[in-house]
PDB file of N, CA and C in Angstrom:
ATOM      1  N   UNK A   1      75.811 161.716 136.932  1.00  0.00           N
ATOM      2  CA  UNK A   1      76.379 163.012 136.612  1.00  0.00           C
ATOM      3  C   UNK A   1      75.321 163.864 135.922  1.00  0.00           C
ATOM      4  N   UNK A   2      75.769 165.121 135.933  1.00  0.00           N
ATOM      5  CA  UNK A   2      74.507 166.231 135.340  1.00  0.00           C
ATOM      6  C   UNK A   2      75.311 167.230 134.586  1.00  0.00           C
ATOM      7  N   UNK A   3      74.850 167.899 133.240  1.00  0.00           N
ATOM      8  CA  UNK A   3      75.896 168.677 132.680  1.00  0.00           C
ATOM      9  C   UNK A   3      74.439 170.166 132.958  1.00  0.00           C
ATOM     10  N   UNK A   4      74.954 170.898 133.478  1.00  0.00           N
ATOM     11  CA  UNK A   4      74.059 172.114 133.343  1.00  0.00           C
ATOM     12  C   UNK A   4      74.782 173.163 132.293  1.00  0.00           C
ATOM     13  N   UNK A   5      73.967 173.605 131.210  1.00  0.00           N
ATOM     14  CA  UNK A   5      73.873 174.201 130.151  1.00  0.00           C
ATOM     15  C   UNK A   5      73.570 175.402 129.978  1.00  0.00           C
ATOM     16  N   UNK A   6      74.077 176.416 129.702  1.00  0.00           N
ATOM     17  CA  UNK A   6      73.652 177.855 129.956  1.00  0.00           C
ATOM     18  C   UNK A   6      74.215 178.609 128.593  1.00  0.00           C
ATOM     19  N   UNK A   7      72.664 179.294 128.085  1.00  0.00           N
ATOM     20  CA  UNK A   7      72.774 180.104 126.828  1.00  0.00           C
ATOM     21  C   UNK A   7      72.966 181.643 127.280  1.00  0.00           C
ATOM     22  N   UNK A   8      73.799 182.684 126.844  1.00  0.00           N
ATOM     23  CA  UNK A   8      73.410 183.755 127.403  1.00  0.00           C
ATOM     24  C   UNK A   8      72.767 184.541 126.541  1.00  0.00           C
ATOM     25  N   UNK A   9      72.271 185.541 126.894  1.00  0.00           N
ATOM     26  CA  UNK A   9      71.209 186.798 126.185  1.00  0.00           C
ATOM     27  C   UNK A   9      71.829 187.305 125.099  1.00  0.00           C
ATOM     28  N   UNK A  10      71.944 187.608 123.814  1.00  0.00           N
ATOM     29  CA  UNK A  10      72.478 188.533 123.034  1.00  0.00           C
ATOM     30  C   UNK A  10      72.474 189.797 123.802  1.00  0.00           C
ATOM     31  N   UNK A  11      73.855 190.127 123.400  1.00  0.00           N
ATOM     32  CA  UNK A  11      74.671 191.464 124.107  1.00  0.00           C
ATOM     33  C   UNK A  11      74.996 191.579 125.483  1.00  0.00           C
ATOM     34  N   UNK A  12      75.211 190.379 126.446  1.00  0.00           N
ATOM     35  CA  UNK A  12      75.372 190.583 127.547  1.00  0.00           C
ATOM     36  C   UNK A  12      76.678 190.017 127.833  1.00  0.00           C
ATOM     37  N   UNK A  13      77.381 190.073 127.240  1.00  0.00           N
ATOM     38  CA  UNK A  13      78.751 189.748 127.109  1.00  0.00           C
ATOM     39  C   UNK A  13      79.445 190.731 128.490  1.00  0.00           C
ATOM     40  N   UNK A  14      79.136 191.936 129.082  1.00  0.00           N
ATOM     41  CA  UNK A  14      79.579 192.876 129.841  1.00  0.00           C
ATOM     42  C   UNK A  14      79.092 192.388 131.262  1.00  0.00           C
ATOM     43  N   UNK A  15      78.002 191.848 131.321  1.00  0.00           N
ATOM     44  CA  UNK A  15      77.027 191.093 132.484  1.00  0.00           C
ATOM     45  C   UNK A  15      78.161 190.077 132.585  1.00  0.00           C
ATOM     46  N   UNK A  16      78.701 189.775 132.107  1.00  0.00           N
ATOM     47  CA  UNK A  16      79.104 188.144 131.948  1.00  0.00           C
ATOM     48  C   UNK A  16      80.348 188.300 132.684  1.00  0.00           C
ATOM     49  N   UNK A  17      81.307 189.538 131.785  1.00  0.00           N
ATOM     50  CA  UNK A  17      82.554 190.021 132.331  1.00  0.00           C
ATOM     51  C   UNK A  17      82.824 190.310 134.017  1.00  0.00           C
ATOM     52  N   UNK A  18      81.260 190.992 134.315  1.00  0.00           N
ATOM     53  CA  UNK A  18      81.514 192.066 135.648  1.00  0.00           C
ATOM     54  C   UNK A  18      81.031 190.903 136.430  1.00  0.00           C
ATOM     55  N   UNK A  19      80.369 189.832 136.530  1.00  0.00           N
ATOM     56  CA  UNK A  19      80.426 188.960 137.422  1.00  0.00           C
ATOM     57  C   UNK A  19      81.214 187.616 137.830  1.00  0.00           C
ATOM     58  N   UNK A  20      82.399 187.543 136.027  1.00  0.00           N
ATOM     59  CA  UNK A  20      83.098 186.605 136.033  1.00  0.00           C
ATOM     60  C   UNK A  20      83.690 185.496 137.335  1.00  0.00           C
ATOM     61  N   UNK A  21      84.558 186.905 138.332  1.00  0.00           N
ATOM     62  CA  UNK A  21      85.215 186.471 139.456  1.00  0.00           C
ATOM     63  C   UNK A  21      84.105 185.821 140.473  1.00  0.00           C
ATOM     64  N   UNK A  22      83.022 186.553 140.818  1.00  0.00           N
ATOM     65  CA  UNK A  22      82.063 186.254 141.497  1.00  0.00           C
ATOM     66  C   UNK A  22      81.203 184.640 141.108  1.00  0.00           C
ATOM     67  N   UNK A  23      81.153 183.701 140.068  1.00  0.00           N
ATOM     68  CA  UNK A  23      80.828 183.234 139.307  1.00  0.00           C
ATOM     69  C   UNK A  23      81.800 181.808 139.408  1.00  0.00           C
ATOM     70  N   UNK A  24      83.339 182.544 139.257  1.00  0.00           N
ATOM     71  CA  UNK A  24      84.215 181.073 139.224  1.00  0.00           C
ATOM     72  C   UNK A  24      84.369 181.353 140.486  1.00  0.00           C
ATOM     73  N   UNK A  25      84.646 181.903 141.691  1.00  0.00           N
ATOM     74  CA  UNK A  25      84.366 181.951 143.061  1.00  0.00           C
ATOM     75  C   UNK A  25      83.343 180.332 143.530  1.00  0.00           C
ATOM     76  N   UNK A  26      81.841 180.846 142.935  1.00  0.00           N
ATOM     77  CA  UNK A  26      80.807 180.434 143.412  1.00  0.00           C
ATOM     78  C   UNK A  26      81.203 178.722 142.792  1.00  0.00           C
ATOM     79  N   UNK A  27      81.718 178.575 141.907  1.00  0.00           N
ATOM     80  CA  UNK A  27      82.221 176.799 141.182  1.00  0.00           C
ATOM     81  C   UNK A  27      83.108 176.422 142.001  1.00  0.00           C
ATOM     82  N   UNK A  28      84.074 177.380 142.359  1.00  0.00           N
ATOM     83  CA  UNK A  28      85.419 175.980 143.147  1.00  0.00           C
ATOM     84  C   UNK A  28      84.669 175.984 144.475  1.00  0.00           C
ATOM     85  N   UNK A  29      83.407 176.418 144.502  1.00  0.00           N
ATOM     86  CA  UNK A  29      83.073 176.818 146.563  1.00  0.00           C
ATOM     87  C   UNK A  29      82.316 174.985 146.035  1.00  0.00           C
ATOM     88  N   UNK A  30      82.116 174.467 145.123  1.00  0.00           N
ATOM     89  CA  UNK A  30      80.967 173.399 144.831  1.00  0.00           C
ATOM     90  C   UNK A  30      81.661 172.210 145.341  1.00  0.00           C
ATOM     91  N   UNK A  31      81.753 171.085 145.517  1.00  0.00           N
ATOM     92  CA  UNK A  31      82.869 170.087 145.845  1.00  0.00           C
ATOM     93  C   UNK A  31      81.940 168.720 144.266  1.00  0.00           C
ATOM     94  N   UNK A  32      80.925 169.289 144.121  1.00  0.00           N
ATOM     95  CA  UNK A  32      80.289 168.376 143.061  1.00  0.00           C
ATOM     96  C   UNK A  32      80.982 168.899 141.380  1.00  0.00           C
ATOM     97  N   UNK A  33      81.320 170.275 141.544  1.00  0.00           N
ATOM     98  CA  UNK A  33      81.986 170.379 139.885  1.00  0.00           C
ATOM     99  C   UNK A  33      83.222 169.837 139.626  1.00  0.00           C
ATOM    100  N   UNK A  34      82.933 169.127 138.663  1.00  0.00           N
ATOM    101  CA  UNK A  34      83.965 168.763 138.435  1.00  0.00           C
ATOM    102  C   UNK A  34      84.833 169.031 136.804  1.00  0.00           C
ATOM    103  N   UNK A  35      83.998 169.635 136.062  1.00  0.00           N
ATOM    104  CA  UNK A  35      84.596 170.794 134.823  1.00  0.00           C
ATOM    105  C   UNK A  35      83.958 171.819 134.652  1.00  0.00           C
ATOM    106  N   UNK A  36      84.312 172.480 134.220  1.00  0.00           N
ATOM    107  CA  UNK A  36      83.556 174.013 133.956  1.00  0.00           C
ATOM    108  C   UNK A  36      84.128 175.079 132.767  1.00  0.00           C
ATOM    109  N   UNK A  37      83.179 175.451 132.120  1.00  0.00           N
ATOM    110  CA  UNK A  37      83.936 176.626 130.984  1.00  0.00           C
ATOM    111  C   UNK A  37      82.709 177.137 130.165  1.00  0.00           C
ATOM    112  N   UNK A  38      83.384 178.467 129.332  1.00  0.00           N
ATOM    113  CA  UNK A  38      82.424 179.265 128.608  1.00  0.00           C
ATOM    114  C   UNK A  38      82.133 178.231 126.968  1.00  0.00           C
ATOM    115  N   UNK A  39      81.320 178.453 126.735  1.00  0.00           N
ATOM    116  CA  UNK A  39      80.869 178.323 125.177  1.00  0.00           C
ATOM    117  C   UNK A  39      81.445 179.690 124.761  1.00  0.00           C
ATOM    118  N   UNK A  40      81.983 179.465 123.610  1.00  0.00           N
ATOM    119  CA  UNK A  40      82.816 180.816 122.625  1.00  0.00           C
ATOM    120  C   UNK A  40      82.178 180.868 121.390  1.00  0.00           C
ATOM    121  N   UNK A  41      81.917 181.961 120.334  1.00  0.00           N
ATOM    122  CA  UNK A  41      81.385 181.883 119.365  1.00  0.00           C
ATOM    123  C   UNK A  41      82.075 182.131 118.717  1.00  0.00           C
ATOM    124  N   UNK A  42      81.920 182.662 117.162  1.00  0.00           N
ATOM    125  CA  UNK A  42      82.964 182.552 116.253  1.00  0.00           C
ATOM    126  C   UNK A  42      83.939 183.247 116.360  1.00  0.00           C
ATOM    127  N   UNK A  43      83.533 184.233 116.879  1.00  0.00           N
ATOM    128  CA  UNK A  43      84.619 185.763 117.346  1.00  0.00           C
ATOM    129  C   UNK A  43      85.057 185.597 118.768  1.00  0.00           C
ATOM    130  N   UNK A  44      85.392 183.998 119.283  1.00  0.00           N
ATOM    131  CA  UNK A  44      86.202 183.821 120.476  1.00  0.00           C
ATOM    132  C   UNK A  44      85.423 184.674 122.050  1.00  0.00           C
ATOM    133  N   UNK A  45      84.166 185.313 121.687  1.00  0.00           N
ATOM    134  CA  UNK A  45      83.424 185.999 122.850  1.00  0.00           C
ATOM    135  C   UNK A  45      82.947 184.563 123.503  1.00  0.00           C
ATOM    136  N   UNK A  46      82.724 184.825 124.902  1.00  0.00           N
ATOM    137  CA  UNK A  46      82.115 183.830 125.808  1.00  0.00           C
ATOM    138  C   UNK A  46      80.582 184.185 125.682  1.00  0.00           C
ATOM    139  N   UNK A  47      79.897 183.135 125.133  1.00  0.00           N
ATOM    140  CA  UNK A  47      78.544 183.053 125.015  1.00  0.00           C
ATOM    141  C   UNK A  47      77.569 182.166 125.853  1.00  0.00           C
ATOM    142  N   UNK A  48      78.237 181.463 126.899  1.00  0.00           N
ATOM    143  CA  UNK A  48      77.674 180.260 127.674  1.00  0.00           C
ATOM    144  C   UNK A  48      78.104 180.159 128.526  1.00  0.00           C
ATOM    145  N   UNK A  49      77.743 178.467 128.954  1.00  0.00           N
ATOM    146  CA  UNK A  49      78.260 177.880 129.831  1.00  0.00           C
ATOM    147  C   UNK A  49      77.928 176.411 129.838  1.00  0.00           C
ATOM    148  N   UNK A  50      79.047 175.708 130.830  1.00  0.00           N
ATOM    149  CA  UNK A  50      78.980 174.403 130.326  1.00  0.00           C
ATOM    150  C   UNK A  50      79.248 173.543 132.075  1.00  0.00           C
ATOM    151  N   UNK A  51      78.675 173.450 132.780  1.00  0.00           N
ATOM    152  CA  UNK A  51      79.395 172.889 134.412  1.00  0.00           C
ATOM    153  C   UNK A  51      79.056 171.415 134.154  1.00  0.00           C
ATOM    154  N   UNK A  52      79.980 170.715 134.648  1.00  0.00           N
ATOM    155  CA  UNK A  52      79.566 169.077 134.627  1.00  0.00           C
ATOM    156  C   UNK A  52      79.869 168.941 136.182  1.00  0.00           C
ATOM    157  N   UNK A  53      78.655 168.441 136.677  1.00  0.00           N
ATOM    158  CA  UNK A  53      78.661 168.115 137.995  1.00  0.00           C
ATOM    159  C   UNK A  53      78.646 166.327 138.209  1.00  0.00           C
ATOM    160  N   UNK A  54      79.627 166.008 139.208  1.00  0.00           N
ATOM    161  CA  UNK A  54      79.508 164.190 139.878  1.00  0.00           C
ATOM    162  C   UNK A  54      78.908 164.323 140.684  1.00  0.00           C
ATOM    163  N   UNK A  55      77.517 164.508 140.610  1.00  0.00           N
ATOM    164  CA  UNK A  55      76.181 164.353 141.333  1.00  0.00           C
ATOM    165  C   UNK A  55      74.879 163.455 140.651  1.00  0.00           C
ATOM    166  N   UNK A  56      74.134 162.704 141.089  1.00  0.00           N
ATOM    167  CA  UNK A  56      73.171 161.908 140.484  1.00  0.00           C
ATOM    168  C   UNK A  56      72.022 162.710 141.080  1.00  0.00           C
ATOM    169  N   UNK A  57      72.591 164.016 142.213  1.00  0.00           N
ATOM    170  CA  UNK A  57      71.017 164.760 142.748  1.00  0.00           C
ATOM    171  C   UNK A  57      70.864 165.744 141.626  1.00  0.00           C
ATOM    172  N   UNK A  58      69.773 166.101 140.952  1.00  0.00           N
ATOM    173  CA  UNK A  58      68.885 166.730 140.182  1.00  0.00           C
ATOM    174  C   UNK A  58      68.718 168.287 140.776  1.00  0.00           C
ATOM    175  N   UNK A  59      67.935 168.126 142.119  1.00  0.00           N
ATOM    176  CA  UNK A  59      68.313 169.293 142.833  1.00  0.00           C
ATOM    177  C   UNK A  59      69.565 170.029 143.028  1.00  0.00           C
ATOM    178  N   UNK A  60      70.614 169.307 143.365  1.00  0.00           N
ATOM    179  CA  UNK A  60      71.391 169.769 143.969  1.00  0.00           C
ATOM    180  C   UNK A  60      71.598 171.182 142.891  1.00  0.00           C
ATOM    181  N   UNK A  61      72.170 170.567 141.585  1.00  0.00           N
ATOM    182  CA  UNK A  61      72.174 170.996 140.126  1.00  0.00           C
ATOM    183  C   UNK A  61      71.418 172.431 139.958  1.00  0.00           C
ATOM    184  N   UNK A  62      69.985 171.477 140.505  1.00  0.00           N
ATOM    185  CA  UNK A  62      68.436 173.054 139.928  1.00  0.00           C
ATOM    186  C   UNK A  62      69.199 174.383 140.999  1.00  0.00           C
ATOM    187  N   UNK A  63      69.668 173.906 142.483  1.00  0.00           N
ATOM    188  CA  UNK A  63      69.609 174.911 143.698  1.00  0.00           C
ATOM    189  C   UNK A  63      70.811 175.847 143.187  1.00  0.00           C
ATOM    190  N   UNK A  64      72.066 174.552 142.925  1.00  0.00           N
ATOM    191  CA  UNK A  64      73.057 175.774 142.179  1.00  0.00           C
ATOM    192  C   UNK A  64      72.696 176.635 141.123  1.00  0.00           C
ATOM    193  N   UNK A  65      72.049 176.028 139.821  1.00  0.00           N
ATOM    194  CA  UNK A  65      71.818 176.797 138.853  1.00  0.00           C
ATOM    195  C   UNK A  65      70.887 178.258 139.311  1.00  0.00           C
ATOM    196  N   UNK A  66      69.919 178.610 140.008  1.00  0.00           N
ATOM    197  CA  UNK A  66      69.327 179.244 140.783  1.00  0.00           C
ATOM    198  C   UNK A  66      70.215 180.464 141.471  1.00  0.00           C
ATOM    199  N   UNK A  67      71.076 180.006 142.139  1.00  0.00           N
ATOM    200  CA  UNK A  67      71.977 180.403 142.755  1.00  0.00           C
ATOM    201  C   UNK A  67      73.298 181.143 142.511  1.00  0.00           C
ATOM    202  N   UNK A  68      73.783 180.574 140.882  1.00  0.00           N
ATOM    203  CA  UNK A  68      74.619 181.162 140.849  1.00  0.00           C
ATOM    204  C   UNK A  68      75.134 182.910 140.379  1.00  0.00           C
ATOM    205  N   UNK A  69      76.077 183.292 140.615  1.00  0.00           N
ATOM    206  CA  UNK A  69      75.884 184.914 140.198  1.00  0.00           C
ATOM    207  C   UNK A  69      75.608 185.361 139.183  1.00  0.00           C
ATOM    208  N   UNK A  70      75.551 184.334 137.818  1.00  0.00           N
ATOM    209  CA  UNK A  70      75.538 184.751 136.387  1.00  0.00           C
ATOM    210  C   UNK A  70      73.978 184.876 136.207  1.00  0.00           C
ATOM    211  N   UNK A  71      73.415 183.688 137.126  1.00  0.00           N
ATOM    212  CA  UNK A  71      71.869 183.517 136.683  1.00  0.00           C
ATOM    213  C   UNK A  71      71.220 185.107 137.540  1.00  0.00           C
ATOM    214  N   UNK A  72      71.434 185.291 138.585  1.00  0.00           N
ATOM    215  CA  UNK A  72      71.247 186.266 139.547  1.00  0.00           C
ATOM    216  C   UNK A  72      71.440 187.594 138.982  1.00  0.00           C
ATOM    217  N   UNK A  73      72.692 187.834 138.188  1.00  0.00           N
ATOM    218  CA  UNK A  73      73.042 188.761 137.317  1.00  0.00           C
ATOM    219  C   UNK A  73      71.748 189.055 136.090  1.00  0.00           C
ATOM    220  N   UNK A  74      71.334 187.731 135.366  1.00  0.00           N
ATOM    221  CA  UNK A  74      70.269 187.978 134.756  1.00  0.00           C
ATOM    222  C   UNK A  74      71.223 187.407 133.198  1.00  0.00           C
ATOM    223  N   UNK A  75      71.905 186.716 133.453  1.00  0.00           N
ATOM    224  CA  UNK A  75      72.767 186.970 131.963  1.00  0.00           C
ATOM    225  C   UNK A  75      72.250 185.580 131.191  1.00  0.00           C
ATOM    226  N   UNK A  76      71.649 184.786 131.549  1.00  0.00           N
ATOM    227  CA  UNK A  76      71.218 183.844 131.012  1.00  0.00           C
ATOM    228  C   UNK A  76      69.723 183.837 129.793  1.00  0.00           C
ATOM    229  N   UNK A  77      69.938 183.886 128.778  1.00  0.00           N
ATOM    230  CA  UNK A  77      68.482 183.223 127.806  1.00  0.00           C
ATOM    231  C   UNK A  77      68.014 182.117 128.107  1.00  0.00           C
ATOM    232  N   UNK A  78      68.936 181.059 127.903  1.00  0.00           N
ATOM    233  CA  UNK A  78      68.359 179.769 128.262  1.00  0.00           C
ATOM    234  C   UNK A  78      69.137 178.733 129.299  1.00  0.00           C
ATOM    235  N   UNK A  79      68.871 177.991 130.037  1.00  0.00           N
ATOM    236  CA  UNK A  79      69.482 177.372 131.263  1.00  0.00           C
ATOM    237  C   UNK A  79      68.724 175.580 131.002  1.00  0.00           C
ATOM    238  N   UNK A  80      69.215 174.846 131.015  1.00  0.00           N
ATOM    239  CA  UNK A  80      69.102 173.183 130.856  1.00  0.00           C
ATOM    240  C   UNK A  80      69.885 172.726 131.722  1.00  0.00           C
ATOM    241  N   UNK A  81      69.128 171.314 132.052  1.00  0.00           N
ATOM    242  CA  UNK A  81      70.079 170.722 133.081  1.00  0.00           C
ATOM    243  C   UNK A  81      69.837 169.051 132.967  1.00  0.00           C
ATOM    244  N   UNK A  82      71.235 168.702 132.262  1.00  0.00           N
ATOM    245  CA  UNK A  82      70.698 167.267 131.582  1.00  0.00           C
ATOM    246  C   UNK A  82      71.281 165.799 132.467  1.00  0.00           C
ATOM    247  N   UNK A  83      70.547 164.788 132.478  1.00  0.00           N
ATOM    248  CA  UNK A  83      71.655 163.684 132.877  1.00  0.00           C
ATOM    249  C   UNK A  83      72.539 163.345 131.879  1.00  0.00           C
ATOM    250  N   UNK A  84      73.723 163.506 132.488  1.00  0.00           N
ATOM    251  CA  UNK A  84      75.270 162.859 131.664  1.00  0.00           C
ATOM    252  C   UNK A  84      75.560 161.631 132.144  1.00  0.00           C
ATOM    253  N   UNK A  85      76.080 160.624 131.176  1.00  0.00           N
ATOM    254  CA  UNK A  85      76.843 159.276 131.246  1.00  0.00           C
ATOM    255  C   UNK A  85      78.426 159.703 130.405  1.00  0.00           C
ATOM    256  N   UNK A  86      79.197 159.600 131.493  1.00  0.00           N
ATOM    257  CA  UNK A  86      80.495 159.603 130.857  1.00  0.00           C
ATOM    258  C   UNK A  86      80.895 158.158 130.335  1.00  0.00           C
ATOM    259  N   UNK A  87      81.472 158.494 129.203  1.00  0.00           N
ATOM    260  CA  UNK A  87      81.933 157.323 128.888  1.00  0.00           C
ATOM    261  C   UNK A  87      83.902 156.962 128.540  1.00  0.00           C
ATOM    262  N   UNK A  88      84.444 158.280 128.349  1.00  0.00           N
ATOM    263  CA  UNK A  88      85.885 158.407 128.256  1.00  0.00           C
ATOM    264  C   UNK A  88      85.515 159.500 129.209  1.00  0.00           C
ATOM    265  N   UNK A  89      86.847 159.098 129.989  1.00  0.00           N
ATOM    266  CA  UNK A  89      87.674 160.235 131.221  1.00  0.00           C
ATOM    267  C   UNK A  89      87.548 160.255 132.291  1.00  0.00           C
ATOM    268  N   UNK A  90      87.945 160.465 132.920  1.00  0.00           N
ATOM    269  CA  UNK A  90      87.860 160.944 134.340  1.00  0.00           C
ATOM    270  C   UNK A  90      87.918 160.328 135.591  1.00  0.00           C
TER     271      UNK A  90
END
């Protein structure tokens, strides 16, 4: 499994909004995600992102992250893409 990690830019909270639909579109099109959601900060704004993919491909992960409308949009500061071991769930 792979958790890809996404910081967004200070103040792009509006970037984030106007591509939302386009964005969770592009996740259920994946057959590898298998959770997905924003990081929130103290004031409940969506500041991130969090996709956990059931994939052991590395690529697959890099091609989506690349790909998707948020990164394309430009709304990202920082983007990581880690190996996960689940150990409760799923």
């Amino acid at each position: 499994m792979h958790a890809l990690i996404c910081t967004d830019k200070p103040g792009h909270l509006d970037v984030r909004k106007a591509n939302r639909a386009a964005h969770v579109d592009y996740l259920k099109a994946d057959a590898h995600v298998v959770q997905a959601g924003p990081f929130v900060n103290a004031s409940g704004e969506m500041c991130g992102s969090l996709i956990l993919f059931d994939t052991d491909d590395r690529a697959h992960v890099e091609a989506f992250a690349a790909s998707d409308p948020y990164a394309k949009a430009g709304l990202f500061e920082d983007v990581r893409i880690e190996a996960w071991n689940r150990v409760i769930g799923g």
